XYZ file of C-alpha atoms in Angstrom:
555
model
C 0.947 -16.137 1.332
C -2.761 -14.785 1.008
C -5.690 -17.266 0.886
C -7.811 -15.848 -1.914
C -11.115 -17.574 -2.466
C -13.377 -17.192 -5.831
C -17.276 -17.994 -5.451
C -19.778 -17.873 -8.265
C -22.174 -19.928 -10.066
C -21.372 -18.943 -13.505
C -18.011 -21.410 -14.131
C -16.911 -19.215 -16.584
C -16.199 -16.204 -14.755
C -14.869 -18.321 -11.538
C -12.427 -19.966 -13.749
C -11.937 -17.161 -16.269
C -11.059 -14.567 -12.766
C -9.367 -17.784 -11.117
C -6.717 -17.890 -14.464
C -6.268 -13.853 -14.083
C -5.559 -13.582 -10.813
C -3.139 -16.899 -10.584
C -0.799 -15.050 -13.747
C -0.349 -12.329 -11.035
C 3.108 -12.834 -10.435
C 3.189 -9.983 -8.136
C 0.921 -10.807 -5.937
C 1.090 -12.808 -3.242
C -1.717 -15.141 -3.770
C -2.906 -18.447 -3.485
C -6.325 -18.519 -5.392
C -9.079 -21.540 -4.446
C -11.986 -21.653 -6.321
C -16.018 -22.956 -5.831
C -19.168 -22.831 -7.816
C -21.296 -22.231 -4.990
C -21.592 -21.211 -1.159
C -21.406 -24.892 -0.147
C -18.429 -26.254 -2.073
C -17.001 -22.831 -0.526
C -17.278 -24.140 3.045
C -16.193 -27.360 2.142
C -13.187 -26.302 0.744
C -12.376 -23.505 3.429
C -12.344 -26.498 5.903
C -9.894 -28.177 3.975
C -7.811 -25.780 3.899
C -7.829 -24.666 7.308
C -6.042 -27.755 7.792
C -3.526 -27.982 5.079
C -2.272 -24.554 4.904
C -2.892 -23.981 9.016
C -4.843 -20.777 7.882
C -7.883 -19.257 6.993
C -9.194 -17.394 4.016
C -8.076 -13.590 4.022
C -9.828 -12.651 0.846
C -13.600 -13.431 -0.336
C -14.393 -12.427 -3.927
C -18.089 -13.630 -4.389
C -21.467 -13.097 -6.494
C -23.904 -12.198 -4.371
C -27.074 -13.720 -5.408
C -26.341 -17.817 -5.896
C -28.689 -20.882 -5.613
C -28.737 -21.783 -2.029
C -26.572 -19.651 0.357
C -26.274 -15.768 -1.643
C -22.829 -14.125 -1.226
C -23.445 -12.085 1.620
C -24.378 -14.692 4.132
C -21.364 -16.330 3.068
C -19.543 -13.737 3.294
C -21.018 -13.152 7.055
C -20.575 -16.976 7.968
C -16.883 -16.943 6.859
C -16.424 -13.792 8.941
C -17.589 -15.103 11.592
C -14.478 -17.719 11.445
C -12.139 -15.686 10.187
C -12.844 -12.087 11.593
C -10.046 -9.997 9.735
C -11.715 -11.655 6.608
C -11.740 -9.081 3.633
C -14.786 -9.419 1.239
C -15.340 -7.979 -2.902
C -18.380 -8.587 -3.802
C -19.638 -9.192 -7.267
C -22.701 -8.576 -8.863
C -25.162 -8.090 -11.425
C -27.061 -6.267 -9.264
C -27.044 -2.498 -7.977
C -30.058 -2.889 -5.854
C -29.240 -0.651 -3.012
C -30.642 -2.828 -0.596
C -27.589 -5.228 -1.546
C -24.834 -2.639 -1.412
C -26.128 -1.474 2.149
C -25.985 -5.188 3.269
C -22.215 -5.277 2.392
C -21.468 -2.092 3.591
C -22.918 -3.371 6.908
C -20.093 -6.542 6.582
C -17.790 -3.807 5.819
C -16.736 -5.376 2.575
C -13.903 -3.821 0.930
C -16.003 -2.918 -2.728
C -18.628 -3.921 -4.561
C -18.292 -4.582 -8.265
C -20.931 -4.594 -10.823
C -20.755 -7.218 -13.749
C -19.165 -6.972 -16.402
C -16.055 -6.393 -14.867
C -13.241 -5.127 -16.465
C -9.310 -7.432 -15.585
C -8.278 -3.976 -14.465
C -10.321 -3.493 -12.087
C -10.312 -6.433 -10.478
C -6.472 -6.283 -10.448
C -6.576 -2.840 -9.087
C -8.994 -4.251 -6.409
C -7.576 -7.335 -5.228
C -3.528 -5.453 -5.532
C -5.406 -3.097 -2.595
C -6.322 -5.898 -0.577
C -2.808 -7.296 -0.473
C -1.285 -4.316 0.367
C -3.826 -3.954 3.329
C -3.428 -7.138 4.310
C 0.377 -7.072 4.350
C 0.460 -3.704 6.525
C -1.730 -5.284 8.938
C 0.429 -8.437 9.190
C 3.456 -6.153 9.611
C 1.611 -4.318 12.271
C 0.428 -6.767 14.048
C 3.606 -8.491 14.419
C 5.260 -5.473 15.595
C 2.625 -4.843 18.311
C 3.548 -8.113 19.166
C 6.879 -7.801 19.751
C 6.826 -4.603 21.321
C 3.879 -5.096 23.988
C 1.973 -2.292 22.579
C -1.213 -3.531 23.496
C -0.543 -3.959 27.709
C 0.970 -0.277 27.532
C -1.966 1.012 25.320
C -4.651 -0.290 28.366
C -2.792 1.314 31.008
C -2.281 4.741 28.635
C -6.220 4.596 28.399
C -6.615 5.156 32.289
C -4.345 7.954 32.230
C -5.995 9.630 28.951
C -8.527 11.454 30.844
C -6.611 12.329 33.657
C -3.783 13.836 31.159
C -6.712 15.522 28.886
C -7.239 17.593 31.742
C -4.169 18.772 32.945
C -2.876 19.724 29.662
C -6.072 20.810 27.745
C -7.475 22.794 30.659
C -6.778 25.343 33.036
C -5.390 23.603 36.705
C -6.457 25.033 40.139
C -3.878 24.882 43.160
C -7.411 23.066 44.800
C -7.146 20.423 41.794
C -3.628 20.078 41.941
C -4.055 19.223 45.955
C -7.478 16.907 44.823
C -5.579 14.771 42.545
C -2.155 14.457 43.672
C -2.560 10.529 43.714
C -3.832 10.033 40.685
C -0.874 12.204 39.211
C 1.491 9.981 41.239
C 0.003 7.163 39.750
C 0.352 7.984 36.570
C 4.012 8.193 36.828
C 4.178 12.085 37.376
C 6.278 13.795 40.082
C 4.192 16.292 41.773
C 6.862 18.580 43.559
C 8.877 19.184 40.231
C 8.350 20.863 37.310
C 8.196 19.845 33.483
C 9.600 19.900 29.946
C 6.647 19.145 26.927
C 7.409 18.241 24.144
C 4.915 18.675 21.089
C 4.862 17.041 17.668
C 3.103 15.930 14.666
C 3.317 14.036 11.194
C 4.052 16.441 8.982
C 2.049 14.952 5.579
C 0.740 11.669 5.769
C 0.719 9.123 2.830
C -2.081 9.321 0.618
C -2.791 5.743 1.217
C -3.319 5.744 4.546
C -6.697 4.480 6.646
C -7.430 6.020 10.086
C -6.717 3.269 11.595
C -3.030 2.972 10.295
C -2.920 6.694 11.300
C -3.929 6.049 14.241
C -1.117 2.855 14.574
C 1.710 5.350 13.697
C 0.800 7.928 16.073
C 1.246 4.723 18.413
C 4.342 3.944 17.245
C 5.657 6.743 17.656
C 5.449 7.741 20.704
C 6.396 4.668 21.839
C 10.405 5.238 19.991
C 10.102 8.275 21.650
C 9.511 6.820 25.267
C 11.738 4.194 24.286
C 14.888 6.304 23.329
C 14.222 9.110 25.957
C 13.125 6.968 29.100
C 16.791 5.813 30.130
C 17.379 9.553 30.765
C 14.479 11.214 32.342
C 10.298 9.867 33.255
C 8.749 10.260 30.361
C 4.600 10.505 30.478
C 3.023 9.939 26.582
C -0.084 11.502 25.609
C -1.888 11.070 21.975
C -3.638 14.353 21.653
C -6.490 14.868 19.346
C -4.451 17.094 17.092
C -0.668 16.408 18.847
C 1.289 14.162 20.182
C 2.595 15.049 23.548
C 5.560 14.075 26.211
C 5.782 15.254 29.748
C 9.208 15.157 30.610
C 10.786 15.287 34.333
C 13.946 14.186 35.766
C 14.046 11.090 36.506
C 14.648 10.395 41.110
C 17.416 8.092 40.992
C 18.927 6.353 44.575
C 21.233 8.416 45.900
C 24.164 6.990 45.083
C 23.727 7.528 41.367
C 24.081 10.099 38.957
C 20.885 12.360 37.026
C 20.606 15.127 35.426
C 18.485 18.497 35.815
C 16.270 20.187 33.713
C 18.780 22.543 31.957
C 21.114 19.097 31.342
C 17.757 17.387 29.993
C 16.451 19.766 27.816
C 20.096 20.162 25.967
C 19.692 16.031 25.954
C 16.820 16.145 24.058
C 17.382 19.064 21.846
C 19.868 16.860 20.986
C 17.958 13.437 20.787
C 15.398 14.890 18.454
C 17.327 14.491 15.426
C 18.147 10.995 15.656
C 14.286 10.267 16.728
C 13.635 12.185 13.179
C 15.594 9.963 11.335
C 14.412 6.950 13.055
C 11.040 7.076 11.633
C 11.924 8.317 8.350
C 13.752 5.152 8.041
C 11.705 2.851 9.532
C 7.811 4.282 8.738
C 9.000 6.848 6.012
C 7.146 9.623 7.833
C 8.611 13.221 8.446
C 7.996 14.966 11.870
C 8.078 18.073 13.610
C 8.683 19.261 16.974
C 8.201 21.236 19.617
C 10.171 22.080 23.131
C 8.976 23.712 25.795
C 11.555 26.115 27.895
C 13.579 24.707 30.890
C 10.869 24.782 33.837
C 7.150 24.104 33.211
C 5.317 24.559 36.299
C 1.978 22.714 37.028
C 0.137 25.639 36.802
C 1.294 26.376 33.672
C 0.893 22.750 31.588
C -2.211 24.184 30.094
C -1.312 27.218 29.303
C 2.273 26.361 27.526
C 0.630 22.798 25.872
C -1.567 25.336 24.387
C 1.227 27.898 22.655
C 2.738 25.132 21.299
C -0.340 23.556 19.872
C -0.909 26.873 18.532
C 2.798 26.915 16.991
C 2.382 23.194 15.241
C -1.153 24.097 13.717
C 0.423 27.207 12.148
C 3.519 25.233 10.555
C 1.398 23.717 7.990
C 4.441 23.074 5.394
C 7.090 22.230 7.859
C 9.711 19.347 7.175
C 10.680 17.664 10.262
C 11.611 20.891 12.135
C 12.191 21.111 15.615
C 11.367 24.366 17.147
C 11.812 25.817 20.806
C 9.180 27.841 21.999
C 11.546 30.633 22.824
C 12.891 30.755 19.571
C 8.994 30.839 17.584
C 9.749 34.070 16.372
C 13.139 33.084 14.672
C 11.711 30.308 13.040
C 8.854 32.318 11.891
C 10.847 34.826 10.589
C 13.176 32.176 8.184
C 10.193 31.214 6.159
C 8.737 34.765 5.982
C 9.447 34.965 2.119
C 7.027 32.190 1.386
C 4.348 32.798 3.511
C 0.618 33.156 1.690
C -0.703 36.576 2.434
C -4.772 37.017 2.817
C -5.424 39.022 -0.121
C -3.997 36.299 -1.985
C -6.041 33.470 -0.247
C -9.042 35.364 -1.553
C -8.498 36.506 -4.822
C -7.658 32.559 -5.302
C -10.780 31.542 -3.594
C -12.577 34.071 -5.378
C -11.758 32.487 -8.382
C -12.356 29.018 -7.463
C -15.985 30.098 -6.896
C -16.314 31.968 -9.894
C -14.927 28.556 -12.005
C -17.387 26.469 -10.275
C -20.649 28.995 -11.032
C -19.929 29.219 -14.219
C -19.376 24.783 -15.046
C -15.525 25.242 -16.078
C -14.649 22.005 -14.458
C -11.319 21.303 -15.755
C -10.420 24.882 -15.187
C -11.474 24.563 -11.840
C -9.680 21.674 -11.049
C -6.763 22.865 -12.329
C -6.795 26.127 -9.741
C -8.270 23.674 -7.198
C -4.856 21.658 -7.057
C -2.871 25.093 -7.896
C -4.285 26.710 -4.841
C -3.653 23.412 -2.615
C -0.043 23.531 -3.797
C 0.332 26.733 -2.792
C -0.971 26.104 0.926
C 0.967 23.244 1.102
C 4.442 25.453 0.265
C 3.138 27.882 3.035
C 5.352 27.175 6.206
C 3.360 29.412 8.957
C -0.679 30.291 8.465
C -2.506 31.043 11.944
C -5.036 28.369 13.118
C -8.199 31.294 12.090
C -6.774 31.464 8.517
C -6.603 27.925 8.063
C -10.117 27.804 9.917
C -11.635 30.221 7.280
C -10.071 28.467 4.191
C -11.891 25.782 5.264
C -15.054 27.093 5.745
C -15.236 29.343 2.656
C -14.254 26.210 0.201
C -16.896 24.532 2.415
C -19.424 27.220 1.636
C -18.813 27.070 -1.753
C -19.268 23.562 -1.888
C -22.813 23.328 -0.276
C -23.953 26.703 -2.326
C -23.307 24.696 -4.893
C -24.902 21.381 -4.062
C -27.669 23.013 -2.235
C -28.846 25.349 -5.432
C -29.277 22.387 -7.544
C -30.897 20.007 -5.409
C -27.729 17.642 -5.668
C -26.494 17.309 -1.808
C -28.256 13.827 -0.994
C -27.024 12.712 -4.213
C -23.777 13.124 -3.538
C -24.072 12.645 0.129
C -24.202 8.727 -1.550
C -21.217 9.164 -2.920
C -19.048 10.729 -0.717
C -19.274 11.454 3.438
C -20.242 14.974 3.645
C -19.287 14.957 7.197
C -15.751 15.906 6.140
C -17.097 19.165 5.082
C -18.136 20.383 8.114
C -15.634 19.494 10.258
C -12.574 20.949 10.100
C -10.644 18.434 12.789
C -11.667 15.285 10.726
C -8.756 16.230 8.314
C -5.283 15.163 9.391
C -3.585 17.647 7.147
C -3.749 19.924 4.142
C -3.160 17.203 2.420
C -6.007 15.109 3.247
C -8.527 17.983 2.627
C -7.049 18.913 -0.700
C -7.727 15.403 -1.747
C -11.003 15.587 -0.413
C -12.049 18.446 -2.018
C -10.634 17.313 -5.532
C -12.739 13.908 -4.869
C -16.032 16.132 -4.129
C -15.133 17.960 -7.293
C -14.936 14.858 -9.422
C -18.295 14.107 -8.417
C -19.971 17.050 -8.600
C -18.305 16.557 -12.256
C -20.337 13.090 -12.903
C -23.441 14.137 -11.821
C -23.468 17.363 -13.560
C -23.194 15.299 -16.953
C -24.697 17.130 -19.662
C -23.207 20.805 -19.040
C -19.722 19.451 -19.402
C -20.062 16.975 -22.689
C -17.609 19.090 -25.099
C -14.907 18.688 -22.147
C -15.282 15.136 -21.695
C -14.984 14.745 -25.249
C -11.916 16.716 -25.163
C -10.989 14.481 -22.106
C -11.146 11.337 -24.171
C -9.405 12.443 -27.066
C -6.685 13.832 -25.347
C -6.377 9.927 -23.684
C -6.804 8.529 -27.313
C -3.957 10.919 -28.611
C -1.678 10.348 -25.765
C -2.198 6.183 -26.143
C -1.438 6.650 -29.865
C 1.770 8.869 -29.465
C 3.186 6.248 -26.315
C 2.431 2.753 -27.877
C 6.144 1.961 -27.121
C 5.202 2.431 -23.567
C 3.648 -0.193 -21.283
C 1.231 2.455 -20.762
C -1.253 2.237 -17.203
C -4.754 3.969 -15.953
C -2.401 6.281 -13.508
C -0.054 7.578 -16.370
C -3.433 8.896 -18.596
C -4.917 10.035 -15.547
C -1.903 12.434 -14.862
C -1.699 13.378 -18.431
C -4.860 14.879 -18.083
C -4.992 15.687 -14.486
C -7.751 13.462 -12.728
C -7.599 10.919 -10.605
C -7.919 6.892 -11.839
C -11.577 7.114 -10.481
C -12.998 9.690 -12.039
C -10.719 9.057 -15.805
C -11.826 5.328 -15.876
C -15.548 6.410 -15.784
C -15.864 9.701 -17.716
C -13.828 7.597 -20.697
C -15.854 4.260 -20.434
C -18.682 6.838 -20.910
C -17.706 8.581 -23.390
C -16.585 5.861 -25.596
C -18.648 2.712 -24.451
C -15.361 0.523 -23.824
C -13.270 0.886 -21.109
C -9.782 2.555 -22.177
C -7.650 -1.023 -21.989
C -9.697 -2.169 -24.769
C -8.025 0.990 -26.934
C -4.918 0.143 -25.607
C -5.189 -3.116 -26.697
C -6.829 -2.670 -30.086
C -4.396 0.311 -30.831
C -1.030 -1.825 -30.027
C -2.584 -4.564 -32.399
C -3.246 -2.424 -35.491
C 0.063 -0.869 -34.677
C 1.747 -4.413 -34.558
C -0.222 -5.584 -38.002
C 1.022 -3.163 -39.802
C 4.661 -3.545 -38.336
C 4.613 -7.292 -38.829
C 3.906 -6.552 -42.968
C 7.220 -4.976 -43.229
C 9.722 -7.657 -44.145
C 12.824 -6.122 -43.205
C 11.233 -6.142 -39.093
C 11.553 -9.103 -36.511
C 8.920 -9.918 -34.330
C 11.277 -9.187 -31.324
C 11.710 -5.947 -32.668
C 7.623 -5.191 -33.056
C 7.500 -6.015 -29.560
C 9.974 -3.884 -28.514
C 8.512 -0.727 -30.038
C 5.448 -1.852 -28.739
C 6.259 -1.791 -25.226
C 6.143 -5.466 -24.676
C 8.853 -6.718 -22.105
C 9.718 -9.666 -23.923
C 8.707 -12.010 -26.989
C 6.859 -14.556 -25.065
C 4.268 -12.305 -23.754
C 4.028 -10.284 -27.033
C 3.733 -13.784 -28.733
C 0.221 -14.656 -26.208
C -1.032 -10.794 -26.177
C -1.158 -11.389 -30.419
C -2.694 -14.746 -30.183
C -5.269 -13.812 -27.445
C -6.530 -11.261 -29.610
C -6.423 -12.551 -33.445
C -6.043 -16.140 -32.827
C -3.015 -16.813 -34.549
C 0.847 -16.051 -33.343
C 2.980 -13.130 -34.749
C 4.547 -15.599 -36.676
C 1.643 -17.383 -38.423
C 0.131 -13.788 -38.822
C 3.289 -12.487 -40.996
C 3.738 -16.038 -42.949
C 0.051 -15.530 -43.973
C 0.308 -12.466 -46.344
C 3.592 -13.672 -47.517
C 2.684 -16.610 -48.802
């Protein structure tokens, strides 16, 4: 169970939020609630000792008699470190948004709030919070923490020998410290390369950064009975040095041939392992039988080379020797460089001339079409980058707009290729930047957000026998949640619930006038799962049931 506590002054939105979030079914929530900063404290101390917990979610105002929000905020995460905070407020003083930034809070929402929101919000949180518990409790059980400390002293030493050229001198200077970390220095090597194909869209750094973690640890795991195994978390790769393993002498090993046919072999099953248990897809690489010392750098670096050019690969596993043959399977779909720039070309020309919803449609196309690419050398992928980049800042830097959106949105990310993870990750950020660019632009693209919000009005009319959501309009009309929820709330003054609502109601008036309908059958073709919440959806909004509604124009 989460611990979610509500803090506000006004009663009516603590207890009007409180009744929301407790007819959450799905979520896994126990809400507390307090009119002010003190009561808070009171209450958290209360239950720290019935529920043997602390509070793992803070939704506050942030300017209240006595304590304000954000010291609270600050005082309970002092207690309760991993404490995640939502600020509300009537305020968009920047000074108060930097504070919470500063306390890392998870958003900060300006009153009036819409229930959607605040669902959308909190629903975030628990997933979070859930992941983390999961994590942490497999860290727990697997020791990851001791074997991440003694994988930090080796990081440097490993950074070295596999990211930079090695001397016979160096080799001589540092046998020890090889020896220490668990490498043989009289024998030679097998690597072993991979990488996450695509991660989730959903995913922090941080739980990135756990997975990595995780798996190279299966991989250790699964491969150490057979051979000594050395991990090393790369800043694009992961990496395995691999030797045979010096048994006594009176049992049995294997050599290098017998262990690279092993884990050939092994690589499959590793595959399906995390597909199963983190529903990730990875790719591989093997080095050839004998890796010398004085070639780590060298070969680490081919097969680096290999992985960054397999952008659309699908847990493959590839053998350096056989590049060529693998290259060679996917030549059919491979995306040539006169197309990259006709398409980029394009893109550029869209964005000049304010076709926004033209140029978010290519945007995604083009995206796609890297994404089906198998094979594109690290220099093409370098000067996709820098070109969309460069046509990004043109853009910004013409109109005066950069710090604006620098607000928004880290520009970092687009001018630095290695921040990205994937193709994925930079698609997304480049459709986000566009989105922006979008808002703040306003004026010059009025007819299409007009068009925008009737297409989401005539899409809501022609599905009223849906239970229709924020993510189905925003993928009728291409846009993310974001970006929709805005551009309509603007366009119309209410946010697009409220014509959901009103547009299901008119539609079930004039349905409960017929008298050959039943009310279970309105509700049906209205979307609604069942009577019962049909029946309190009616009465919410008109005051009277179904029922009394259809009784009063026949009587």
């Amino acid at each position: 169970m989460i611990q979610f506590m509500l803090v506000d002054d006004e009663s009516i939105i603590v207890d009007s939020l409180h009744r929301l979030l407790e007819g959450q079914e799905d979520l896994p929530l126990k809400v507390w609630k307090a009119y002010s900063a003190d009561e808070a404290l009171d209450l958290i101390n209360i239950i720290e000792k019935t529920e043997a917990q602390g509070i793992d979610i803070l939704m506050s105002d942030v300017m209240m008699p006595g304590m304000n929000g954000l010291d609270l905020s600050a005082l309970i995460k002092s207690r309760f470190p991993e404490l995640k905070t939502l600020f509300l407020s009537g305020y968009s003083d920047y000074t108060y948004l930097q504070t919470a930034l500063h306390q890392e809070a998870f958003d900060y929402l300006l009153k009036p709030v819409d229930d959607e929101t605040v669902i959308e919000a909190v629903r975030k949180l628990c997933l979070i919070i859930e992941e983390e518990r999961r994590l942490k409790e497999q860290e727990k059980q697997n020791g990851m923490r001791l074997k991440q400390a003694q994988r930090m002293l080796n990081d440097e030493l490993l950074r070295e020998l596999l990211e930079k050229p090695l001397t016979p001198q160096q080799l001589a200077d540092k046998e020890e410290s090889y020896v220490q970390a668990s490498l043989s220095v009289d024998q030679c090597f097998i690597l072993l390369n991979g990488k996450v194909d695509q991660w989730p869209l959903t995913y922090t750094e941080i739980e990135k950064m756990r997975q990595r973690e995780m798996i190279m640890e299966l991989m250790v795991s699964m491969l150490q009975p057979q051979c000594s195994i050395v991990p090393y978390n790369g800043s694009r790769h992961l990496v395995w040095l691999l030797q045979v393993k010096r048994m006594d002498h009176d049992s049995e090993t294997c050599d290098l041939p017998q262990l690279h046919w092993y884990l050939s072999e092994e690589l499959e099953r590793v595959q399906f392992i995390i597909q199963e248990r983190m529903g990730l897809s990875c790719s591989f690489v093997i080095s050839g039988h004998e890796v010398e010392w004085l070639q780590i750098g060298d070969v680490n670096r081919k097969m680096g080379e290999l992985l960054d050019r397999a952008i659309g690969l699908k847990s493959e596993i590839m053998q350096v020797e056989q590049a060529g043959e693998a290259m060679s399977r996917y030549q059919d779909i491979q995306l040539q460089p006169q197309e990259i720039k006709k398409q980029l070309l394009a893109l550029t020309g869209l964005l000049e001339a304010g076709e926004f919803l033209a140029f978010m449609n290519e945007l995604r196309s083009f995206f796609e079409t890297i994404r089906k690419s198998v094979f594109l050398t690290y220099e093409r992928q370098s000067e996709i980058f820098i070109t969309l980049a460069g046509l990004y800042l043109s853009y910004m830097n013409s109109r005066q707009m950069t710090t604006e959106v620098g607000m928004k949105l880290d520009l970092t990310y687009l001018t630095n290729f290695n921040k990205h993870t994937d193709w994925q990750s930079f698609g997304d950020y480049c459709v986000r930047l566009a989105e922006i660019l979008f808002l703040i632009v306003g004026d010059d693209a009025k007819e299409q957000k007009q068009e925008i919000a009737e297409k989401v009005d005539n899409y809501i009319i022609q599905n009223l026998s849906r239970n229709l959501t924020l993510q189905q309009l925003a993928d009728h009309v291409h846009l993310s949640k974001f970006y929709l929820s805005r551009l309509y709330h603007s366009q119309r003054g209410y946010p697009i619930y409220q014509k959901i609502k009103e547009q299901k109601l008119n539609r079930a008036k004039e349905l409960l006038l017929q008298d050959d309908i039943k009310i279970k059958d309105v509700a049906a073709e209205l979307g609604f799962e069942n009577v019962p919440y049909f029946t309190t959806f009616f009465r919410n909004s008109l005051g009277m049931s179904p029922k009394e509604y259809k009784q009063s124009y026949q009587s």
